[in-house]
C-alpha cells in the first residue's frame, strides 16, 4: 500500500493547512526572521511554486534531512511491530530502504510529482512571521497566508533550517511537528463528513452490483496500477468470502499525513464481516478516495524479491525482507571408499566411448 512512503514520502515541503497544534500552545510568530537569509529563502521558494517551477523549488529542499527522517521513522515502526528483529537485521533493512524505497532519485520524483498535483500554480501569498519549531532543535517555521486563484484562503506552515551557511526548506520539520504535537504515533480522529459520505457511496455501489462505478471513484494512481479487470477479480474474491455487502461501518480513521487519511471499514456480508482499508488523499480542498485494500497485511516478513526483479512502487511504504537465517544445511554423508578398479574392457566398435552408463 502506498501508504507511509510514502506515509513515508508523502510529506510535502509546502503542506496546505499545516498540522493542527492542539496538544500544546502554538508557537508565537514574530515578523522578524531568524536571519535575513531565512526570509530570502521563503521569498524565493514561494514564487517558484506559484509559477510552476517545481524542479527549481525542489532544489531548495533539504532532501537529505527528509530522507533521514523517513528512514528513522520507518525503522522505528519496524522495531515496534517486530521487536524480535536484531541490530544486524535492522541494519540490513536500513541498507535496502536507502537503496530502494528511499533512494534519492525516487524521493525526488515523489516530492516533485506531489508538488505538481497540489495546485500551487497561481497562488498569492504573504509571510505572517517566523518562530522556532517546538521541540525541534535548529528548526524554524514560517507562517504564510496564501490565497488560491479562486480567492480561497490557504494558511500554510513551512519548515526551514540552516545547514552550514545556507537556509533550506525542511519538509521533515512540519511532518515531525504534526507527529509530536498532534498525538503520539498516528492520529486517530473522526473522518471528515465528505470522507464518510464517500465511503458510504463506495460500498453502496458494491451493494448494488455497480462495481465499475465503484472502481471509477478510486484515484488515478490506483487505477493506473490496478486495471479494471484486476479490480473486478479482487471484488469477486471478496464477495466469495463474505457474500454481498449488506452494511458497513467506519471503525478507525488515521491521519497519516496532513493530506492522507487511512480509513478502516468493517464490511458486513451476507455470511461474515471483513475489515478493509481505504486511503483518502486531499487534493486542493477535496478528499479523494485513493485506493482500497481488501486483504489485511500480515505481520510476518515477506520473502525477499528474486534477483533481477523490478524495483518496487515509489509509493511503497512497507519493506519487509525475510532476514531470518536459512536453516543450516544437513551435513553430507561421508564419501564411500572408492570401488576397486575394474579390469579394462575392450572398446566395441559400436559402443560408447567411456564407462558404461548406469
XYZ file of N, CA, C and O in Angstrom, residues 344-354 356:
48
model
N 40.239 -53.492 -17.465
C 39.891 -52.780 -18.711
C 39.015 -53.645 -19.600
O 39.201 -54.847 -19.689
N 38.013 -52.978 -20.217
C 37.121 -53.685 -21.142
C 37.446 -53.227 -22.545
O 37.525 -52.030 -22.797
N 37.624 -54.139 -23.429
C 37.927 -53.725 -24.812
C 36.788 -52.889 -25.379
O 35.623 -53.170 -25.140
N 37.148 -51.860 -26.104
C 36.133 -50.981 -26.694
C 35.533 -51.660 -27.898
O 36.229 -52.116 -28.793
N 34.180 -51.752 -27.878
C 33.495 -52.352 -29.023
C 33.351 -51.331 -30.139
O 33.239 -50.138 -29.871
N 33.289 -51.740 -31.356
C 33.231 -50.795 -32.468
C 32.037 -49.862 -32.388
O 32.126 -48.685 -32.709
N 30.839 -50.393 -31.986
C 29.638 -49.552 -31.969
C 29.280 -49.097 -30.556
O 28.218 -48.508 -30.354
N 30.078 -49.337 -29.569
C 29.747 -48.972 -28.183
C 30.175 -47.570 -27.862
O 30.985 -46.969 -28.554
N 29.665 -47.004 -26.741
C 30.041 -45.653 -26.357
C 31.446 -45.626 -25.830
O 31.928 -46.595 -25.261
N 32.101 -44.481 -26.021
C 33.460 -44.322 -25.507
C 33.337 -43.882 -24.063
O 32.634 -42.937 -23.743
N 34.015 -44.538 -23.134
C 33.936 -44.180 -21.721
C 33.185 -45.245 -20.947
O 32.770 -46.256 -21.498
N 30.412 -47.376 -18.941
C 29.052 -47.721 -19.340
C 28.069 -46.958 -18.464
O 28.253 -46.848 -17.247
